[in-house]
Coordinates of C-alpha atoms (C1' of nucleotides) in Angstrom, one line a residue:
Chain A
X848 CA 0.0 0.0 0.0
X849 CA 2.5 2.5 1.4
X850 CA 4.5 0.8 -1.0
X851 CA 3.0 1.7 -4.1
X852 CA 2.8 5.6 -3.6
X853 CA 6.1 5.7 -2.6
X854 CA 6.9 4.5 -6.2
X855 CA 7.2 6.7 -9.1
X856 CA 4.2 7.8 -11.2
X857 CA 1.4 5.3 -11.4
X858 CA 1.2 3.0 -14.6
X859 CA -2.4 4.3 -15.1
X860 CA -0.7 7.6 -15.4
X861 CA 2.1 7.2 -17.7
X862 CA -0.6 5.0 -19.8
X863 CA -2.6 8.7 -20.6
X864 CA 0.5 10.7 -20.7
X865 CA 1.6 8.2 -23.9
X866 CA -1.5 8.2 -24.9
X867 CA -2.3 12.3 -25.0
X868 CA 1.0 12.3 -26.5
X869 CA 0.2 10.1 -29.6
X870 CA -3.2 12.3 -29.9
X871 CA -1.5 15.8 -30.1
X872 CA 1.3 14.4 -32.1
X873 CA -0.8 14.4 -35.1
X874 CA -1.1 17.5 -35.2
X875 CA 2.7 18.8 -35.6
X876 CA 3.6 20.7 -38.5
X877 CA 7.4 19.9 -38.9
X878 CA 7.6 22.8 -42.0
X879 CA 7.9 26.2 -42.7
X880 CA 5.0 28.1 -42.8
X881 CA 5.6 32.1 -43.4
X882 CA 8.9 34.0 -42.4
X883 CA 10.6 30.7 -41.8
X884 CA 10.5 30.4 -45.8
X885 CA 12.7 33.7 -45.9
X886 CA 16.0 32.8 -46.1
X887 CA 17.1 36.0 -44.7
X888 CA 14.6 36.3 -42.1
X889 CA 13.0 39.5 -43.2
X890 CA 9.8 39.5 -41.4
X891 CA 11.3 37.7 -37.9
X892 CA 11.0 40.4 -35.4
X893 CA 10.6 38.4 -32.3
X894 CA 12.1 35.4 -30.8
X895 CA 10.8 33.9 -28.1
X896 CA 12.3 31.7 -24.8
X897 CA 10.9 29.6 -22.3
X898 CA 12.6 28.1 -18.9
X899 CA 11.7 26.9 -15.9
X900 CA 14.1 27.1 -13.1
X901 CA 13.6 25.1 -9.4
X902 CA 14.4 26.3 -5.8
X903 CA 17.5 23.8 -4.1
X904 CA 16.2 21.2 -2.0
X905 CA 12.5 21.9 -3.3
X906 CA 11.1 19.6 -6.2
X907 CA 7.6 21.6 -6.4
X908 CA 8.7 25.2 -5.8
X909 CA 9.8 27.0 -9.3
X910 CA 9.7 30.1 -11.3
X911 CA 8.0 29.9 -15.1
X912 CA 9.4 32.0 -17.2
X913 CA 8.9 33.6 -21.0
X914 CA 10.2 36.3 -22.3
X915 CA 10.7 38.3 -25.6
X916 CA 14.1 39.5 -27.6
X917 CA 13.6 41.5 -30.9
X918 CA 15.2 40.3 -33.7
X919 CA 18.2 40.4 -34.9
X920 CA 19.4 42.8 -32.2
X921 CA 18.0 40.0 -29.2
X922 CA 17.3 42.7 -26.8
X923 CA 14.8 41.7 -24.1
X924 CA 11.3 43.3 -25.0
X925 CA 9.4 41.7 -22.5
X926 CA 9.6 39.1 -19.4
X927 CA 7.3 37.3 -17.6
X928 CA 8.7 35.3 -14.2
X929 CA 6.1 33.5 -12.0
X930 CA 6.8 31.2 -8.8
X931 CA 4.4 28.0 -9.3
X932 CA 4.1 24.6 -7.3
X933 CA 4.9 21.6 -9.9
X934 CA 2.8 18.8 -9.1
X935 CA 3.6 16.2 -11.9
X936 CA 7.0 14.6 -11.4
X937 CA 9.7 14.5 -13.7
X938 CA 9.7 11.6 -15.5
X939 CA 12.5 10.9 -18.7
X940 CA 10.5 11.2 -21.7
X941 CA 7.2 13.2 -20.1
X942 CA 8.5 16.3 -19.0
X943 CA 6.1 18.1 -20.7
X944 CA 3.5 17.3 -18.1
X945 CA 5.3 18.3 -15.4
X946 CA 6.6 22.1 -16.8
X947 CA 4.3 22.7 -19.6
X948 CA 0.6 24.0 -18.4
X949 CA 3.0 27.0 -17.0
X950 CA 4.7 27.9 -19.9
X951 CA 1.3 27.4 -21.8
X952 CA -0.1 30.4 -19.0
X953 CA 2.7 32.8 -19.6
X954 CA 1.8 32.7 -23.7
X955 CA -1.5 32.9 -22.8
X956 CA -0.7 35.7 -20.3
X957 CA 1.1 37.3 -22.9
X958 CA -2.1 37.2 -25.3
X959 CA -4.0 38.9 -22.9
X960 CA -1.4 41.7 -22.3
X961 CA 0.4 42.5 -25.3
X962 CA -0.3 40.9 -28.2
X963 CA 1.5 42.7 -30.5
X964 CA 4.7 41.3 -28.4
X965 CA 3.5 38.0 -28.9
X966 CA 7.1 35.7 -30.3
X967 CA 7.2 34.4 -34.2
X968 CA 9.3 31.4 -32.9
X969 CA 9.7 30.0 -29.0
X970 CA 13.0 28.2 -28.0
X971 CA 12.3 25.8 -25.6
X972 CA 14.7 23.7 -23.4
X973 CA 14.0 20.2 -23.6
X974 CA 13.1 18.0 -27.3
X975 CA 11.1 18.2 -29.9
X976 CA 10.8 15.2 -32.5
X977 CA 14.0 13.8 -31.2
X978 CA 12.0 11.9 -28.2
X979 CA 10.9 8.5 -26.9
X980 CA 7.6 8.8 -29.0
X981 CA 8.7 11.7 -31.4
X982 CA 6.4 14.1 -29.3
X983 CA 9.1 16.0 -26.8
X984 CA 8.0 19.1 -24.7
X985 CA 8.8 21.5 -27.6
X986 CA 6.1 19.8 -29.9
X987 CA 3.9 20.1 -27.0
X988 CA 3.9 23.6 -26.5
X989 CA 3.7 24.0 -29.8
X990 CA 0.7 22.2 -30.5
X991 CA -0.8 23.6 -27.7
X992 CA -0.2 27.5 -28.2
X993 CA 0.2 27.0 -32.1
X994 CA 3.1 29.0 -31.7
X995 CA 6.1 28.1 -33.4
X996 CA 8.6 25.7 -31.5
X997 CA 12.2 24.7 -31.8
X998 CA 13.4 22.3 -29.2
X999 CA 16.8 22.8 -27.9
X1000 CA 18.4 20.1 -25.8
X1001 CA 22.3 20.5 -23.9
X1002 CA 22.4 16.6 -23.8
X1003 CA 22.0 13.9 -26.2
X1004 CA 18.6 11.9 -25.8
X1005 CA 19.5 8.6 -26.3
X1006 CA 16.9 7.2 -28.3
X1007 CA 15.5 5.4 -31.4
X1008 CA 19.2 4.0 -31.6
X1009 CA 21.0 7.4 -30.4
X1010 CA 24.0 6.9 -28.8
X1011 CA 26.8 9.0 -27.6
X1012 CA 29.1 6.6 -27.9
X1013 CA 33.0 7.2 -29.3
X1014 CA 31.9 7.2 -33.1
X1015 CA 29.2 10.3 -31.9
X1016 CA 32.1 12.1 -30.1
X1017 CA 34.5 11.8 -33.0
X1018 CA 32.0 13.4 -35.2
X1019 CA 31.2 16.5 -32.7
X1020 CA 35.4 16.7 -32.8
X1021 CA 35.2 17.3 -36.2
X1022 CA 32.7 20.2 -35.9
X1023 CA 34.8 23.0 -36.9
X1024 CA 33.7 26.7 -37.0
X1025 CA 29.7 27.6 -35.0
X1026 CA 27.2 26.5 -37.4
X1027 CA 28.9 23.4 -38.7
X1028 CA 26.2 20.3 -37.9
X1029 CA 25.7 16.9 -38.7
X1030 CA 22.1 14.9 -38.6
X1031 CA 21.1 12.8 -35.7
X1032 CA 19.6 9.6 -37.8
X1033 CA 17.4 7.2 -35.9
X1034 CA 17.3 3.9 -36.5
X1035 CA 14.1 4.3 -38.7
X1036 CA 16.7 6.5 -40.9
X1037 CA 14.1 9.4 -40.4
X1038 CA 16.7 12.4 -39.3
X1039 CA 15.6 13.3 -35.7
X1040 CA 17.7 16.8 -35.0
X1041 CA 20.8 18.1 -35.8
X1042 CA 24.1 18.1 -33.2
X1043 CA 24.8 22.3 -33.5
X1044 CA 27.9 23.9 -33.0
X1045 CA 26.6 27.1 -31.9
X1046 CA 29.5 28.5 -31.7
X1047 CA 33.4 28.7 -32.4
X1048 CA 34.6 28.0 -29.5
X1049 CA 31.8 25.9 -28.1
X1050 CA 33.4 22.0 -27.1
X1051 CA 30.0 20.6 -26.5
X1052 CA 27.1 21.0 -29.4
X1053 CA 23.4 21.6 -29.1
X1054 CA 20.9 19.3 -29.8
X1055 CA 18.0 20.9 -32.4
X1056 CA 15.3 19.4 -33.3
X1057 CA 11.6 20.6 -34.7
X1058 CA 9.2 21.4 -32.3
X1059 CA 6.2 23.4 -34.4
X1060 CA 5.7 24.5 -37.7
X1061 CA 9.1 24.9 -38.2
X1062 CA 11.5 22.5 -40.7
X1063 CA 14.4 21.4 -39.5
X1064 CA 17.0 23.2 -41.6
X1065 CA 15.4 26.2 -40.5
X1066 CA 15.3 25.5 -36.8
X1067 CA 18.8 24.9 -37.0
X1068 CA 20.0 28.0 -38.9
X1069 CA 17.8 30.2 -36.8
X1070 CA 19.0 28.1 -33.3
X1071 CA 22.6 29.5 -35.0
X1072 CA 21.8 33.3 -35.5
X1073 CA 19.9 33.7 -31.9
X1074 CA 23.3 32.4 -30.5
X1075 CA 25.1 35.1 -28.9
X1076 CA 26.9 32.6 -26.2
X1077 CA 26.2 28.5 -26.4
X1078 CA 23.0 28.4 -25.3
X1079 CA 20.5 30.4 -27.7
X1080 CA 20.1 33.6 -26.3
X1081 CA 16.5 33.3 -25.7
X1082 CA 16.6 30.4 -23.4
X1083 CA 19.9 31.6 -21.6
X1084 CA 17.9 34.8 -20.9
X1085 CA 14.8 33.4 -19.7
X1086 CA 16.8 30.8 -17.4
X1087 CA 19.1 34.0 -16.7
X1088 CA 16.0 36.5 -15.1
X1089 CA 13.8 32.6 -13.7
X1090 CA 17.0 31.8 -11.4
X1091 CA 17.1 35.5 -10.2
X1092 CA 13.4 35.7 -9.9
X1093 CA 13.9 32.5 -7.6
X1094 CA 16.9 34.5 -5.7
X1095 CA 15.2 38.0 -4.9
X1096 CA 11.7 36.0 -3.7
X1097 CA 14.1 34.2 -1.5
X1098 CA 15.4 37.1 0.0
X1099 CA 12.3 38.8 0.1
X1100 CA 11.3 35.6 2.5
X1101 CA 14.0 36.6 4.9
X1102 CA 17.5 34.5 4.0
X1103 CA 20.0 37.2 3.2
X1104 CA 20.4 38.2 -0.6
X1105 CA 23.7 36.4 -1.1
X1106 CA 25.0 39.4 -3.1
X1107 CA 23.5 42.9 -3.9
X1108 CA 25.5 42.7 -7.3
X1109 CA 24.7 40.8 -10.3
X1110 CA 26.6 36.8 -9.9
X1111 CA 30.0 37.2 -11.2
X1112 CA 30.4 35.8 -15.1
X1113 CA 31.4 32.3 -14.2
X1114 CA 34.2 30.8 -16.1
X1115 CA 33.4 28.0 -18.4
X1116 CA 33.8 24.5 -16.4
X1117 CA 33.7 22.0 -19.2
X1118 CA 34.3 22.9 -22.5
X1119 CA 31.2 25.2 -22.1
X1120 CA 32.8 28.2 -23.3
X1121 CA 30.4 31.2 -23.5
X1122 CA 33.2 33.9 -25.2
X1123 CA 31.5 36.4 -27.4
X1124 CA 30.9 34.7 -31.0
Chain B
dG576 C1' 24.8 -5.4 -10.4
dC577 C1' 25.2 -1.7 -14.1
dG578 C1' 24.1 1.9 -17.0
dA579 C1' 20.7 5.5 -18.4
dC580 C1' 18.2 9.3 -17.1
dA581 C1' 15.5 16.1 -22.0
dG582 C1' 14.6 19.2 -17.4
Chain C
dA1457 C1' 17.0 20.6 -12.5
dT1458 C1' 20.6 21.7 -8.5
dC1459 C1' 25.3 21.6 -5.8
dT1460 C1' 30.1 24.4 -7.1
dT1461 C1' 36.0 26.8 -7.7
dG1462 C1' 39.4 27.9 -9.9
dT1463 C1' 41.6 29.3 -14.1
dC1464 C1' 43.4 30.1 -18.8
dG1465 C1' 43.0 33.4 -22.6
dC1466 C1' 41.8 37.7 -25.2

DNA sequence: GCGACAG
DNA sequence: ATCTTGTCGC
């Protein structure tokens, strides 16, 4: 008895998550539908980030966050942080349902508000295609606020025959200069994402694949040009202001602000170098 | 027992 | 996701 809920999620659970899954799945458009068929761009103002970031020792308290660059200069035009309690646990291969009704509020939010700020394109951190089922959290939000989605992952998901194995870190050695990429093909042969050298000095590539109405080629060559550091400056800016969020309500609470000052640049611990491109 | 495990 | 310091280079 105690036994059971102790466990992870329940098997009648994971059975509707895979099976909502498979039902919105059929409705991802994995092409270009307007500005994406520019090959300049003319006509992308606004690029979009999501993030959700989680207060130490606390697997429910977190801060949601979305906000807006223009485009090309990817200044910040708008931010939206909000603490939330995250009920669903994370589960490999569903994290959707565990960060994804919040980031589906803060579009909706921003409907409400500002329209006219409202993103072209949404980088979210996580998968798209390249997933278990083919339906990652970037699909999701996709399908559910019909906005445009890339999915940008720091890790390899090892699926459908993906493996980062000594062959798949020989072929990230050869990356050479940011933009250079190679196709991540599944076992079906269906090409699944694209390893991304985002930059020139980044070690360790980013894993792009199509979330929403987006083709792949384009995903990846706009992933590239939103790239200031490594991570796309969309989702490095919404994880940037969600952990401070987090900080400053913290210190609102009572604990002492650690420092008054912006966190010192940290230096690059693994081959994550974030020099200026 | 061992390796995997988006965030 | 989060915990974390130093350190080399421009």
């Amino acid at each position: 008895m105690a036994r059971k809920a102790a466990r992870g999620p329940q098997e009648e659970t994971l059975s509707l998550w895979k099976r909502e899954q498979a039902r919105l799945k059929a409705l991802v458009v994995d092409r270009d539908t307007e500005w994406q068929r520019d090959p300049a761009f003319s006509g992308l103002q606004r690029v979009g980030g999501v993030d959700v970031s989680f207060v130490k020792d606390d697997s429910v308290s977190a801060c949601a966050s979305l906000v807006v660059l223009n485009y090309p200069e990817l200044e910040v035009v708008y931010e939206d942080c909000r603490m939330v309690s995250l009920t669903a646990p994370y589960v490999s291969g569903y994290l959707a349902f565990r960060e994804v009704p919040f980031l589906v509020d803060a579009v909706q939010r921003l409907q409400e508000k500002d329209p006219q700020l409202m993103p072209q394109v949404l980088f979210v951190d996580g998968n798209g295609v390249l997933h278990h089922r083919g339906f990652g959290v970037a699909c999701h939000l996709g399908v559910l606020t019909d906005v445009p989605c890339i999915g940008v992952a720091k890790k390899l998901l090892q699926v459908d025959g993906l493996e980062n194995d000594a062959a798949h870190r020989e072929k990230i050695r050869l990356l050479k200069a940011g933009g250079d990429s190679f196709p991540l093909m599944g076992g079906s042969g269906a090409v699944l994402g694209m390893a991304l050298k985002s930059h020139d000095h980044s070690t360790k590539p980013l894993y792009v694949s199509v979330g929403h109405k987006m083709s792949l080629e384009t995903a990846v060559r706009l992933t590239h040009s939103c790239c200031r550091f490594r991570i796309p400056e969309p989702v490095r800016q919404a994880d940037i202001r969600s952990r401070d969020y987090i900080r400053r309500t913290l210190a609102v609470q009572g604990a002492p602000v650690p420092s008054g000052k912006a966190q010192r640049p940290k230096a690059c611990p693994k081959g994550v170098s974030e020099e200026p491109a």
